[in-house]
Coordinates of N, CA and C in Angstrom, one line a residue:
Q67 N -8.2 67.2 5.4 CA -9.3 66.6 6.2 C -8.6 65.5 7.0
V68 N -8.9 65.4 8.3 CA -8.4 64.4 9.2 C -9.5 63.5 9.7
R69 N -9.4 62.2 9.5 CA -10.4 61.3 10.0 C -9.8 60.7 11.3
L70 N -10.7 60.7 12.4 CA -10.3 60.2 13.7 C -11.2 59.0 14.0
V71 N -10.6 57.9 14.5 CA -11.3 56.7 14.8 C -10.9 56.3 16.2
E72 N -11.9 56.3 17.1 CA -11.7 55.9 18.5 C -11.9 54.4 18.7
S73 N -11.3 53.8 19.6 CA -11.5 52.4 20.0 C -11.1 52.2 21.4
G74 N -11.5 51.0 21.9 CA -11.1 50.7 23.3 C -12.2 50.8 24.3
G75 N -13.3 51.3 23.9 CA -14.4 51.5 24.9 C -15.0 50.1 25.3
G76 N -15.9 50.1 26.2 CA -16.5 48.9 26.6 C -17.2 49.0 28.0
L77 N -17.5 47.8 28.5 CA -18.2 47.7 29.9 C -17.1 47.3 30.9
V78 N -17.1 48.0 32.0 CA -16.1 47.7 33.0 C -16.7 48.0 34.4
Q79 N -16.3 47.3 35.4 CA -16.8 47.5 36.7 C -16.1 48.7 37.4
A80 N -16.8 49.3 38.3 CA -16.2 50.4 39.0 C -14.8 50.0 39.6
G81 N -13.9 50.9 39.5 CA -12.5 50.6 40.0 C -11.6 50.0 38.9
G82 N -12.2 49.6 37.8 CA -11.4 49.0 36.7 C -10.8 50.1 35.8
S83 N -10.1 49.6 34.8 CA -9.4 50.4 33.8 C -9.7 50.1 32.4
L84 N -9.6 51.1 31.6 CA -9.7 51.0 30.1 C -8.7 51.9 29.5
R85 N -8.2 51.6 28.3 CA -7.4 52.5 27.5 C -8.1 52.7 26.2
L86 N -8.4 54.0 26.0 CA -9.0 54.4 24.7 C -7.8 54.8 23.7
S87 N -8.0 54.5 22.5 CA -7.1 54.9 21.4 C -7.8 55.7 20.4
C88 N -7.1 56.6 19.8 CA -7.7 57.5 18.7 C -6.6 57.5 17.6
A89 N -7.0 56.8 16.5 CA -6.1 56.7 15.3 C -6.5 57.8 14.3
A90 N -5.5 58.5 13.8 CA -5.8 59.6 12.9 C -5.3 59.2 11.5
S91 N -6.0 59.7 10.5 CA -5.7 59.4 9.1 C -4.7 60.3 8.5
V92 N -3.6 60.6 9.2 CA -2.5 61.4 8.7 C -1.2 60.7 9.0
R93 N -0.2 61.0 8.2 CA 1.1 60.3 8.4 C 1.7 60.5 9.7
T94 N 1.5 61.7 10.3 CA 2.0 62.1 11.6 C 1.0 63.1 12.3
L95 N 0.9 63.0 13.6 CA 0.1 63.9 14.3 C 0.9 65.2 14.8
S96 N 2.1 65.3 14.3 CA 2.8 66.5 14.7 C 2.1 67.7 14.1
G97 N 1.9 68.7 15.0 CA 1.2 69.9 14.6 C -0.2 69.9 14.9
Y98 N -0.7 68.8 15.5 CA -2.1 68.7 16.0 C -2.2 68.7 17.5
G99 N -2.9 69.6 18.1 CA -3.3 69.5 19.5 C -4.4 68.5 19.5
M100 N -4.4 67.7 20.5 CA -5.5 66.6 20.6 C -6.2 66.7 21.9
G101 N -7.5 66.3 21.9 CA -8.3 66.3 23.1 C -9.2 65.2 23.2
W102 N -9.7 64.9 24.4 CA -10.7 63.9 24.6 C -11.9 64.6 25.3
F103 N -13.1 64.4 24.8 CA -14.3 64.9 25.4 C -15.3 63.7 25.7
R104 N -16.3 64.0 26.4 CA -17.3 62.9 26.7 C -18.7 63.5 26.8
Q105 N -19.7 62.7 26.5 CA -21.0 63.1 26.6 C -21.9 62.0 27.2
A106 N -22.4 62.2 28.3 CA -23.3 61.3 29.0 C -24.7 61.5 28.6
P107 N -25.6 60.5 28.7 CA -27.0 60.7 28.2 C -27.7 61.8 28.9
G108 N -28.3 62.7 28.2 CA -29.0 63.8 28.7 C -28.1 65.0 29.2
K109 N -26.8 64.9 28.9 CA -25.9 65.9 29.3 C -25.2 66.5 28.1
E110 N -24.6 67.7 28.3 CA -23.8 68.3 27.3 C -22.5 67.7 27.2
R111 N -21.8 67.8 26.1 CA -20.5 67.3 25.9 C -19.5 68.1 26.8
E112 N -18.6 67.4 27.5 CA -17.7 68.0 28.4 C -16.3 67.7 28.1
F113 N -15.4 68.6 28.4 CA -13.9 68.4 28.3 C -13.4 67.3 29.2
V114 N -12.5 66.5 28.8 CA -11.9 65.5 29.7 C -10.4 65.7 29.8
A115 N -9.7 65.8 28.7 CA -8.2 65.9 28.7 C -7.7 66.5 27.4
T116 N -6.6 67.1 27.4 CA -6.0 67.6 26.2 C -4.4 67.5 26.3
I117 N -3.8 67.5 25.1 CA -2.4 67.4 25.0 C -1.9 68.2 23.9
T118 N -0.8 69.0 24.0 CA -0.3 69.8 22.9 C 0.4 68.9 21.9
W119 N 0.7 69.5 20.7 CA 1.1 68.8 19.6 C 2.5 68.0 19.9
S120 N 3.3 68.6 20.8 CA 4.6 68.0 21.1 C 4.5 67.1 22.3
G121 N 3.3 67.1 22.9 CA 3.2 66.3 24.1 C 3.7 66.9 25.4
G122 N 4.2 68.2 25.2 CA 4.8 68.9 26.3 C 3.9 69.3 27.4
N123 N 2.7 69.6 27.0 CA 1.7 70.1 28.0 C 0.4 69.2 28.0
T124 N -0.1 69.0 29.1 CA -1.4 68.3 29.2 C -2.2 69.0 30.2
Y125 N -3.5 68.8 30.1 CA -4.5 69.4 31.1 C -5.7 68.5 31.2
Y126 N -6.2 68.4 32.4 CA -7.3 67.5 32.7 C -8.5 68.2 33.4
A127 N -9.6 67.7 33.2 CA -10.8 68.2 33.9 C -10.6 67.7 35.4
D128 N -11.1 68.5 36.3 CA -10.9 68.2 37.7 C -11.5 66.8 38.1
S129 N -12.5 66.4 37.4 CA -13.2 65.2 37.7 C -12.4 63.9 37.3
V130 N -11.4 64.1 36.5 CA -10.6 62.9 36.1 C -9.1 63.0 36.5
K131 N -8.8 64.2 37.0 CA -7.4 64.4 37.4 C -6.9 63.4 38.4
G132 N -5.7 62.8 38.1 CA -5.2 61.8 39.0 C -5.6 60.4 38.6
R133 N -6.7 60.2 37.8 CA -7.2 58.9 37.4 C -6.9 58.7 35.9
F134 N -7.0 59.7 35.1 CA -6.9 59.6 33.6 C -5.5 60.1 33.2
T135 N -5.0 59.6 32.1 CA -3.7 60.1 31.5 C -3.8 60.1 30.0
I136 N -3.6 61.2 29.5 CA -3.5 61.4 28.0 C -2.1 61.3 27.5
S137 N -1.9 60.6 26.4 CA -0.6 60.5 25.8 C -0.7 60.4 24.3
R138 N 0.4 60.5 23.6 CA 0.4 60.5 22.2 C 1.6 59.9 21.6
D139 N 1.5 59.3 20.4 CA 2.6 58.8 19.7 C 2.4 59.4 18.3
N140 N 3.1 60.4 18.0 CA 3.0 61.1 16.7 C 3.4 60.3 15.6
A141 N 4.4 59.4 15.7 CA 4.8 58.6 14.6 C 3.7 57.6 14.3
K142 N 2.9 57.1 15.2 CA 1.8 56.2 15.0 C 0.5 56.9 14.7
S143 N 0.6 58.2 14.8 CA -0.6 59.0 14.6 C -1.8 58.6 15.5
T144 N -1.4 58.4 16.7 CA -2.4 57.8 17.7 C -2.3 58.6 19.0
V145 N -3.5 58.8 19.6 CA -3.5 59.4 20.9 C -4.3 58.4 21.8
Y146 N -3.9 58.4 23.1 CA -4.4 57.5 24.0 C -5.0 58.2 25.2
L147 N -6.0 57.5 25.9 CA -6.5 58.0 27.1 C -6.6 56.8 28.1
Q148 N -5.6 56.7 29.0 CA -5.6 55.7 30.0 C -6.5 56.1 31.1
M149 N -7.5 55.2 31.4 CA -8.5 55.6 32.4 C -8.4 54.5 33.5
N150 N -8.1 55.0 34.7 CA -8.0 54.1 35.9 C -9.0 54.5 36.9
N151 N -9.2 53.5 37.8 CA -10.2 53.8 38.9 C -11.5 54.4 38.4
L152 N -12.0 53.7 37.4 CA -13.2 54.2 36.8 C -14.4 54.2 37.7
K153 N -15.3 55.2 37.5 CA -16.5 55.4 38.4 C -17.7 55.4 37.5
P154 N -18.9 55.0 38.1 CA -20.1 55.0 37.3 C -20.4 56.4 36.6
E155 N -19.9 57.4 37.2 CA -20.2 58.8 36.6 C -19.3 59.0 35.4
D156 N -18.3 58.1 35.1 CA -17.5 58.2 33.9 C -18.2 57.7 32.7
T157 N -19.3 57.0 32.9 CA -20.1 56.5 31.8 C -20.5 57.5 30.8
A158 N -20.1 57.3 29.5 CA -20.4 58.3 28.5 C -19.9 57.8 27.2
V159 N -20.2 58.5 26.1 CA -19.5 58.3 24.8 C -18.3 59.3 24.8
Y160 N -17.2 58.7 24.5 CA -15.9 59.5 24.6 C -15.5 59.8 23.1
Y161 N -15.2 61.0 22.9 CA -14.8 61.5 21.6 C -13.4 62.1 21.6
C162 N -12.7 61.8 20.5 CA -11.4 62.3 20.3 C -11.5 63.5 19.3
A163 N -10.7 64.5 19.5 CA -10.8 65.7 18.7 C -9.4 66.2 18.4
A164 N -9.2 66.9 17.3 CA -7.9 67.4 16.8 C -8.0 68.8 16.3
R165 N -7.0 69.6 16.6 CA -6.9 70.9 16.0 C -5.5 71.2 15.5
F166 N -5.4 71.8 14.4 CA -4.1 72.0 13.8 C -3.5 73.3 14.4
T167 N -2.5 73.1 15.2 CA -1.9 74.3 15.9 C -0.5 73.9 16.4
L168 N 0.4 74.8 16.3 CA 1.7 74.6 16.9 C 1.9 75.3 18.2
S169 N 0.7 75.8 18.8 CA 0.7 76.5 20.0 C 1.0 75.5 21.2
A170 N 1.7 76.0 22.2 CA 2.0 75.3 23.4 C 0.9 75.4 24.4
A171 N -0.1 76.2 24.0 CA -1.2 76.4 25.0 C -2.2 75.3 24.8
V172 N -2.9 75.0 25.9 CA -3.9 74.0 25.8 C -5.3 74.6 25.8
T173 N -6.3 73.9 25.3 CA -7.6 74.5 25.3 C -8.6 73.4 25.6
T174 N -9.6 73.8 26.4 CA -10.7 72.9 26.8 C -12.0 73.2 26.0
K175 N -11.9 74.1 25.1 CA -13.2 74.5 24.4 C -13.4 73.7 23.2
D176 N -14.5 73.0 23.1 CA -14.7 72.1 22.0 C -14.8 72.8 20.6
D177 N -15.2 74.1 20.6 CA -15.4 74.8 19.4 C -14.0 75.2 18.8
E178 N -12.9 75.0 19.5 CA -11.6 75.2 19.0 C -11.0 74.0 18.3
Y179 N -11.7 72.9 18.3 CA -11.2 71.7 17.6 C -11.8 71.6 16.3
D180 N -11.0 71.2 15.3 CA -11.4 71.1 13.9 C -12.0 69.8 13.5
Y181 N -11.5 68.7 14.1 CA -11.9 67.4 13.6 C -12.3 66.5 14.8
W182 N -13.3 65.7 14.5 CA -13.9 64.9 15.6 C -14.1 63.4 15.1
G183 N -13.9 62.5 16.1 CA -14.2 61.1 15.8 C -15.7 60.8 16.0
Q184 N -16.0 59.5 15.8 CA -17.4 59.2 15.9 C -17.8 58.8 17.4
G185 N -16.8 58.6 18.2 CA -17.1 58.3 19.6 C -17.0 56.8 19.9
T186 N -16.7 56.5 21.2 CA -16.7 55.1 21.6 C -17.3 55.1 23.0
Q187 N -18.2 54.1 23.2 CA -19.0 54.0 24.5 C -18.2 53.4 25.6
V188 N -18.2 54.1 26.7 CA -17.6 53.6 28.0 C -18.7 53.5 29.0
T189 N -18.9 52.3 29.5 CA -19.9 52.1 30.5 C -19.3 51.5 31.8
V190 N -19.5 52.1 32.9 CA -18.9 51.7 34.2 C -20.1 51.3 35.1
S191 N -20.1 50.0 35.5 CA -21.1 49.5 36.3 C -20.7 49.6 37.8
S192 N -21.7 49.8 38.7 CA -21.4 49.9 40.1 C -21.4 48.6 40.8

């Protein structure tokens, strides 16, 4: 069982930046593909970004490409989401997710992730 805890959310003005962190309750995140998803009020959860277990491959939703960067530190068992040039439409609860795999392939499907955090709120004011 892997417990994921997100942090770093908050209120920011449009154009600002935030860095989300996701700490995992394992000694190392090696072997776990990681992803970030978000859910805005009244909307379904959507994919944001993903990174393979080695950090060799990343993939982003078109809506965040060029503004968000996912990274990981396996030794610290932590995954990050750097969010720049935030827009009001980025307002949502952001969730971290993990799946145990050594695949170099990325996935945007939430049902392929095994573990989820409780989420952290990001609010972007206009």
